[in-house]
Short mmCIF file of N, CA and C in Angstrom, two decimals:
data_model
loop_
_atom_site.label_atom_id
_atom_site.label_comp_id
_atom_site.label_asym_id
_atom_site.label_seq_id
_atom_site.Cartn_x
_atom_site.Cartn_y
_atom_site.Cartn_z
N UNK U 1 61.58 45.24 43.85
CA UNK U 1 62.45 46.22 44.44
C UNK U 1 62.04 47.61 43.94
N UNK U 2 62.01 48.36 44.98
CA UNK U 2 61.23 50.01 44.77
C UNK U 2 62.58 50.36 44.21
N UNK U 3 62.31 51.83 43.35
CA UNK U 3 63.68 52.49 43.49
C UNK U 3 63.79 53.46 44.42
N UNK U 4 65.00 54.32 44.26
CA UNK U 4 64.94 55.32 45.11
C UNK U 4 64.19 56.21 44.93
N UNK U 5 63.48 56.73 43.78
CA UNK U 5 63.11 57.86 43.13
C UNK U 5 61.79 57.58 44.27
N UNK U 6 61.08 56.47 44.40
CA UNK U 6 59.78 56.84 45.00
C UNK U 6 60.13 57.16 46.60
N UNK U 7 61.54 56.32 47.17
CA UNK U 7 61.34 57.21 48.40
C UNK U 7 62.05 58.65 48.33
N UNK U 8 62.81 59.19 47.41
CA UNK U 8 62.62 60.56 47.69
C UNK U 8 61.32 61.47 47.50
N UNK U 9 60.39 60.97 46.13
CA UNK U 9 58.98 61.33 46.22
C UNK U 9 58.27 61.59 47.58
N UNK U 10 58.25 60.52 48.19
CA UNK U 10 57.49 60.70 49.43
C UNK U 10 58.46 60.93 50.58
N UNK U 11 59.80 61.63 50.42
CA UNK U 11 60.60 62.06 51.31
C UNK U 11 59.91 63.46 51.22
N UNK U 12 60.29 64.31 49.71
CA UNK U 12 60.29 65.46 49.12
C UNK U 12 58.40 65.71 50.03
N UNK U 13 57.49 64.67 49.47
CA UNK U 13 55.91 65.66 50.12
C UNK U 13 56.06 65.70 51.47
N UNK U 14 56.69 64.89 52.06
CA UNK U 14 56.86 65.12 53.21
C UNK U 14 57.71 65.91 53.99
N UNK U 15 58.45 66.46 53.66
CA UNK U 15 59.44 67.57 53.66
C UNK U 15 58.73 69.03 53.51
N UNK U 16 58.23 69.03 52.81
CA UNK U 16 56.92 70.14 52.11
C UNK U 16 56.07 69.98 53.27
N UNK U 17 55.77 69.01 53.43
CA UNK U 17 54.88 69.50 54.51
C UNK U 17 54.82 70.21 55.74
N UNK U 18 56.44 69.50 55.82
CA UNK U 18 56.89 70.54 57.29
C UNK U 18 57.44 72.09 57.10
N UNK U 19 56.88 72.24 56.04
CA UNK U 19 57.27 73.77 55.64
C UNK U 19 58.53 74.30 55.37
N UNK U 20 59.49 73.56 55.15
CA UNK U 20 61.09 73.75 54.48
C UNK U 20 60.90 74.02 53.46
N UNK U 21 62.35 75.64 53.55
CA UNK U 21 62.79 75.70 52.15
C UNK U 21 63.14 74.72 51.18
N UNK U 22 62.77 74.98 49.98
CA UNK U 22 62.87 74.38 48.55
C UNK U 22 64.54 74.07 48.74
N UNK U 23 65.59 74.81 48.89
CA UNK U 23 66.90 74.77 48.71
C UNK U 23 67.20 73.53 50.11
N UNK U 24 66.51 73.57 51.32
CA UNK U 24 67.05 73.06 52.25
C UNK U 24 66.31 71.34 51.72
N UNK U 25 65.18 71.05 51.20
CA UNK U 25 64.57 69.84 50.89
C UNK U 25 65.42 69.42 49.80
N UNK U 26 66.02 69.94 48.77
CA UNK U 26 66.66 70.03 47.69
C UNK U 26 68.26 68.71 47.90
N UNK U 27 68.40 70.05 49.14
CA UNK U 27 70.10 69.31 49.81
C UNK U 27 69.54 67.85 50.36
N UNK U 28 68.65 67.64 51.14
CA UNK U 28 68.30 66.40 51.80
C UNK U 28 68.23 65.54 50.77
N UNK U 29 67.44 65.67 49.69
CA UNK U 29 67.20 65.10 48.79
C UNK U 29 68.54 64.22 47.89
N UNK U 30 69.05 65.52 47.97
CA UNK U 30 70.47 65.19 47.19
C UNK U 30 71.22 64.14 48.10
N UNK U 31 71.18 64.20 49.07
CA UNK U 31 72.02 63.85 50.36
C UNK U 31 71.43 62.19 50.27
N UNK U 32 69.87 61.79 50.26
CA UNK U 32 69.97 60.60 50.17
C UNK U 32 70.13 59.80 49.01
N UNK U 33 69.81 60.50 47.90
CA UNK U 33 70.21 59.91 46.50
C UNK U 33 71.66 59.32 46.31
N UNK U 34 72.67 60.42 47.31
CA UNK U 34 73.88 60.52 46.81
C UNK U 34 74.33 58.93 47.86
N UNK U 35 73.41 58.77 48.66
CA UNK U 35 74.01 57.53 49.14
C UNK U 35 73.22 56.63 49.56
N UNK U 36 72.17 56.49 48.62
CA UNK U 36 71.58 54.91 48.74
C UNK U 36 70.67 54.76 47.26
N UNK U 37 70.92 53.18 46.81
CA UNK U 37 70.50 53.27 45.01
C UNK U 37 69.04 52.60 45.45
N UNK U 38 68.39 52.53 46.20
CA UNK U 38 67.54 51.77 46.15
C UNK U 38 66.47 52.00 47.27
N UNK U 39 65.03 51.82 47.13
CA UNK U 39 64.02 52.25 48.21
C UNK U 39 64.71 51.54 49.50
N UNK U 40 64.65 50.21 49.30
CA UNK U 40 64.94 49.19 50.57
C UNK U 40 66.61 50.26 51.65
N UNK U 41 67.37 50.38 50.72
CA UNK U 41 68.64 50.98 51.59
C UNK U 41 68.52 51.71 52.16
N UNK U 42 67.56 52.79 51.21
CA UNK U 42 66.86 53.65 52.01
C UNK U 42 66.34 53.75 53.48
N UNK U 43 65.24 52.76 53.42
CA UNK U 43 64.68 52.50 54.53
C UNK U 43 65.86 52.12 55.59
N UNK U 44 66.22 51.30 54.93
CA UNK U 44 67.45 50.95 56.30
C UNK U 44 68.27 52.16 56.73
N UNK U 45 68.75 52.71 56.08
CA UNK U 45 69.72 53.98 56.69
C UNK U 45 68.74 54.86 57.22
N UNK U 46 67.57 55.24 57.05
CA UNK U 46 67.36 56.67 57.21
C UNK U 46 65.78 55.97 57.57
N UNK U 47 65.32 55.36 57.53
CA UNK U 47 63.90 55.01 58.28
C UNK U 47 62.81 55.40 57.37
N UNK U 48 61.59 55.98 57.65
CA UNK U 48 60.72 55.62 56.38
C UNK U 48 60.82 57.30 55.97
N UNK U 49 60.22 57.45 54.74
CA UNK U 49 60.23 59.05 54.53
C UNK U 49 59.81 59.76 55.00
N UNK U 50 58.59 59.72 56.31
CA UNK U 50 58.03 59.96 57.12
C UNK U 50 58.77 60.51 58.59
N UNK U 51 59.19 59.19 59.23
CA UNK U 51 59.92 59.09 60.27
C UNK U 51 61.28 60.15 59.91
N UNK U 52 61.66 60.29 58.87
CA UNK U 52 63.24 60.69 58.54
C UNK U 52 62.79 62.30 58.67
N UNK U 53 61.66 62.25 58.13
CA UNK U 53 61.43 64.11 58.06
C UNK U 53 61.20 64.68 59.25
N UNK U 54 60.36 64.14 60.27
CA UNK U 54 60.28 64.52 61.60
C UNK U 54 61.87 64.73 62.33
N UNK U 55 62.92 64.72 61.61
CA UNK U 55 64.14 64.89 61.91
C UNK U 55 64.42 66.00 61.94
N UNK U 56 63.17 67.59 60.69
CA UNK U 56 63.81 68.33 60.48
C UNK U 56 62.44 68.81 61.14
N UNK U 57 62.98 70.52 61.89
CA UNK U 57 62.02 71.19 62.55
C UNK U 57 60.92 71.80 61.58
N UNK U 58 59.68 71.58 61.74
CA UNK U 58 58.35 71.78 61.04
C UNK U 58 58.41 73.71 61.82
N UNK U 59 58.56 74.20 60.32
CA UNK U 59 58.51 75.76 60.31
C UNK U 59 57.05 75.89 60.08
N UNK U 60 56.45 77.34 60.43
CA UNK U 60 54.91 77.99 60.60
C UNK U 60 54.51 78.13 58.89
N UNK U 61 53.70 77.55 58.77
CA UNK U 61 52.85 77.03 57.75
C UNK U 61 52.73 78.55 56.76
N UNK U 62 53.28 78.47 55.54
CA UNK U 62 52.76 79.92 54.76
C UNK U 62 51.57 80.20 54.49
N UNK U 63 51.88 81.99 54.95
CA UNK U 63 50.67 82.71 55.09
C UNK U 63 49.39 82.01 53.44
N UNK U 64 48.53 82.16 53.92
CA UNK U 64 47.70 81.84 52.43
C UNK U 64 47.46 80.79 52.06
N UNK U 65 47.71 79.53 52.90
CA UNK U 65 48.01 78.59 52.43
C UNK U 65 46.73 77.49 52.18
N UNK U 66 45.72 77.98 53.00
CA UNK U 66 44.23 77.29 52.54
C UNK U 66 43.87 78.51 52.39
N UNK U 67 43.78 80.06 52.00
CA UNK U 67 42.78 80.64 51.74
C UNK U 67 41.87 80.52 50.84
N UNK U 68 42.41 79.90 49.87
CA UNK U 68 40.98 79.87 48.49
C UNK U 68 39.82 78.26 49.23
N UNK U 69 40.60 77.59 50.15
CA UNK U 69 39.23 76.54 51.16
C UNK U 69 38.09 77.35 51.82
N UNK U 70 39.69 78.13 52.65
CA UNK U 70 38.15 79.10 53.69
C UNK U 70 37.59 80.14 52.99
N UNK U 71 38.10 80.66 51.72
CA UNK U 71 36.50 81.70 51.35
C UNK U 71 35.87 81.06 50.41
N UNK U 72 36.12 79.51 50.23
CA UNK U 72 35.02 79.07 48.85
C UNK U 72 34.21 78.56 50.02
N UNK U 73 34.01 78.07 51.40
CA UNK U 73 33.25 77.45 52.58
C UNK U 73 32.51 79.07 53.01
N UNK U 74 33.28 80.12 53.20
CA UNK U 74 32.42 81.61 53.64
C UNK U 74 31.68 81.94 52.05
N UNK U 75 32.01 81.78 51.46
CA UNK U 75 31.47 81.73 49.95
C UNK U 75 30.14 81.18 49.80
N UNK U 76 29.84 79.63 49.69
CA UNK U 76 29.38 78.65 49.80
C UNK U 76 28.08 79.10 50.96
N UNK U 77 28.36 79.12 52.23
CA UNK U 77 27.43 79.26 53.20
C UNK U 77 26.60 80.68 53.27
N UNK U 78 27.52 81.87 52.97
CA UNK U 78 26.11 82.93 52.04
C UNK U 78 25.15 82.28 51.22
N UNK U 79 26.03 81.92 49.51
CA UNK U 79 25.20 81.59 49.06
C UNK U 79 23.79 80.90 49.32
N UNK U 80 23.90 79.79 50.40
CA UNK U 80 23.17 79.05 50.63
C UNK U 80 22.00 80.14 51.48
N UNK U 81 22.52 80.74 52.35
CA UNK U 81 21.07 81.71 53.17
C UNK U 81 20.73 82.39 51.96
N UNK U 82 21.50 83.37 51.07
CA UNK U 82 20.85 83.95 50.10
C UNK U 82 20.02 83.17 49.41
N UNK U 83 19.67 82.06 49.08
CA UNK U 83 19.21 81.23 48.44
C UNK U 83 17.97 80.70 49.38
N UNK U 84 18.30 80.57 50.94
CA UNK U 84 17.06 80.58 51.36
C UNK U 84 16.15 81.27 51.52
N UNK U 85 16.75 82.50 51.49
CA UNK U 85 16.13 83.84 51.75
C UNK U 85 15.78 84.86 50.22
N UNK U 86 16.23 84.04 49.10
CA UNK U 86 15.25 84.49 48.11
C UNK U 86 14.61 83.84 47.49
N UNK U 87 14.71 82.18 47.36
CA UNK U 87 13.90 81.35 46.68
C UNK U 87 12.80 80.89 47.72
N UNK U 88 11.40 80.62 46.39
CA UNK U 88 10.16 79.95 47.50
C UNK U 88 10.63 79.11 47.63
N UNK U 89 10.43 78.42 48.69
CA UNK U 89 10.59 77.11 49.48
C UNK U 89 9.86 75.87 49.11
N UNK U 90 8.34 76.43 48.72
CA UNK U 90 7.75 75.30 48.66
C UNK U 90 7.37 75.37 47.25
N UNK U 91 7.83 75.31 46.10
CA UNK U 91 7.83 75.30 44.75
C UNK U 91 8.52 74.70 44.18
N UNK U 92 8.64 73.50 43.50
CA UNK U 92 9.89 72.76 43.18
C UNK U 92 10.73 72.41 44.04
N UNK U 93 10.58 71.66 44.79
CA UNK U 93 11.72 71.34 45.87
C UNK U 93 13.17 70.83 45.27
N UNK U 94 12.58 69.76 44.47
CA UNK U 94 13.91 69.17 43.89
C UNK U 94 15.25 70.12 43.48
N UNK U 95 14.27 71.52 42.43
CA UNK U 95 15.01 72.26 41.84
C UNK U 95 15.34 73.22 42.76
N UNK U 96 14.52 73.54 43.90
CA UNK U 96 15.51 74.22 44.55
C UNK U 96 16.68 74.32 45.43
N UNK U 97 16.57 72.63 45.68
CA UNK U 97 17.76 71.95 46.10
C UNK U 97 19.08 72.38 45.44
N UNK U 98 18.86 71.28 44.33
CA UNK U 98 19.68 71.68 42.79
C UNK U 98 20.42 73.21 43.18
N UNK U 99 19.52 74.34 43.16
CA UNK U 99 20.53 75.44 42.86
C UNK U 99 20.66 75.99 44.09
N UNK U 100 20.22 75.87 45.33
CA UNK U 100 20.71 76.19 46.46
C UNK U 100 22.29 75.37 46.91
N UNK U 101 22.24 74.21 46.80
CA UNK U 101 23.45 73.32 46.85
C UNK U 101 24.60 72.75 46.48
N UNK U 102 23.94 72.93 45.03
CA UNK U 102 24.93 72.19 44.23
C UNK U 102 25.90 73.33 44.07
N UNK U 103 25.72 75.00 43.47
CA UNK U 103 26.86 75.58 43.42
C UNK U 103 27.77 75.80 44.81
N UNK U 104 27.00 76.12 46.24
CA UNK U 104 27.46 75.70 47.18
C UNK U 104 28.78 74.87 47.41
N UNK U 105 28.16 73.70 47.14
CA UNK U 105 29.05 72.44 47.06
C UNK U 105 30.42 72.31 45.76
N UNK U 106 29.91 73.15 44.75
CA UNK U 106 31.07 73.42 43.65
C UNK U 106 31.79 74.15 44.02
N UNK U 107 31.36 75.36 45.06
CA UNK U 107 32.32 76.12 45.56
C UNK U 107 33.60 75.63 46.25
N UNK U 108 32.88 74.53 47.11
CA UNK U 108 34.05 74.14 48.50
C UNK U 108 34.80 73.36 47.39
N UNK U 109 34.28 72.48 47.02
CA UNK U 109 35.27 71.63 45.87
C UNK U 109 35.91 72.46 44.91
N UNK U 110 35.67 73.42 44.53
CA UNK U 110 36.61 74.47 43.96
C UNK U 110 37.97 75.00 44.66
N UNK U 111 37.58 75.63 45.84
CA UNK U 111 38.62 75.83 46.41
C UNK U 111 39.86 74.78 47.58
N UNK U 112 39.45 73.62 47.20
CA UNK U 112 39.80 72.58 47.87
C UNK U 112 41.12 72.31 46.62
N UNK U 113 40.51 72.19 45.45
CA UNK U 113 40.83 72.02 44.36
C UNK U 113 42.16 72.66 44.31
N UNK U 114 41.83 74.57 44.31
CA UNK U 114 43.11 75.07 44.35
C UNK U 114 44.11 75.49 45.34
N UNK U 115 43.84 74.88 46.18
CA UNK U 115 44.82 74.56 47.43
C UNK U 115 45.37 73.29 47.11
N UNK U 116 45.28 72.59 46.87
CA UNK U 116 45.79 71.45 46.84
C UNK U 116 46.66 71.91 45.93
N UNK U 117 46.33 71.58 44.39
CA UNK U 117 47.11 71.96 43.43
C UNK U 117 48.18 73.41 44.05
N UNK U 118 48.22 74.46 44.38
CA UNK U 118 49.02 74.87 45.25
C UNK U 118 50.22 74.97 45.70
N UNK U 119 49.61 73.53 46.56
CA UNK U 119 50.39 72.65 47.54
C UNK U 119 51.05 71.64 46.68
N UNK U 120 50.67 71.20 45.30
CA UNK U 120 51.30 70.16 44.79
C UNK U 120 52.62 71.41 44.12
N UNK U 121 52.18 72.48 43.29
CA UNK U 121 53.44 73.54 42.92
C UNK U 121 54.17 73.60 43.67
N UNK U 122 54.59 73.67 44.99
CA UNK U 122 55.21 73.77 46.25
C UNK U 122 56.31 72.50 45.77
N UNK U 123 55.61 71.18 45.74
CA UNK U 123 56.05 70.21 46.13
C UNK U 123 57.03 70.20 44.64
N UNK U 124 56.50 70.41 43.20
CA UNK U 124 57.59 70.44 42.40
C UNK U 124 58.76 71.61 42.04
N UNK U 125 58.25 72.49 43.04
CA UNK U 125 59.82 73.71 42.64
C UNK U 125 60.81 72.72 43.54
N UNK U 126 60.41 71.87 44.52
CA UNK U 126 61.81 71.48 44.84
C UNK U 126 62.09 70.23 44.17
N UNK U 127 62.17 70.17 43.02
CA UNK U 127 63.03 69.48 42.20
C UNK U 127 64.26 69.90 41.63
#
């Protein structure tokens, strides 16, 4: 038997996702705690945490909200022409792989990184 705590977990990211205030996810939250002790009741009254959130209207996504994705990818894809366009080509291939790519590729995973995390702060102010 689940408890409740994990379906408000995945009530709460999903709530977040549809872009609701912290105070308005807060009340929902409260609202199913206050009347069901258990994942299963859950499900029965109110359907999955998923299905239940599509209940509430999905507001316009905050401003900023992947910017550190899209300039570590505009980031990333300079680097890479600068890199074609100042390293020889045919000298070390391996290594010029290596440093044409790999920071490239640290970039996007960088800023993937702090969007997410972000998006996870989001998800614990509404506790």
């Amino acid at each position: 038997m689940r408890s409740i705590d994990s379906y408000t977990e995945e009530l709460r990211t999903s709530l977040t996702l549809r872009n609701l205030d912290t105070s308005t996810i807060q009340d929902i939250i409260r609202e199913v705690s206050s009347e069901c002790s258990s994942y299963e009741q859950a499900m029965t009254q109110f359907g999955t945490p998923d299905a239940y959130a599509q209940n509430y209207e999905e507001r316009q996504a905050p401003r900023g909200g992947t910017i550190f994705t899209v300039i570590s990818v505009i980031a990333a894809i300079i680097w890479i022409v600068v890199m074609h366009i100042v390293r020889d080509s045919e000298t070390n291939i391996l290594a010029n792989l290596a440093v044409t790519y790999l920071p490239a590729l640290s970039l996007m995973v960088l800023g993937i990184i702090v969007d997410f995390s972000r998006f996870q702060a989001r998800v614990r102010r509404t506790r």
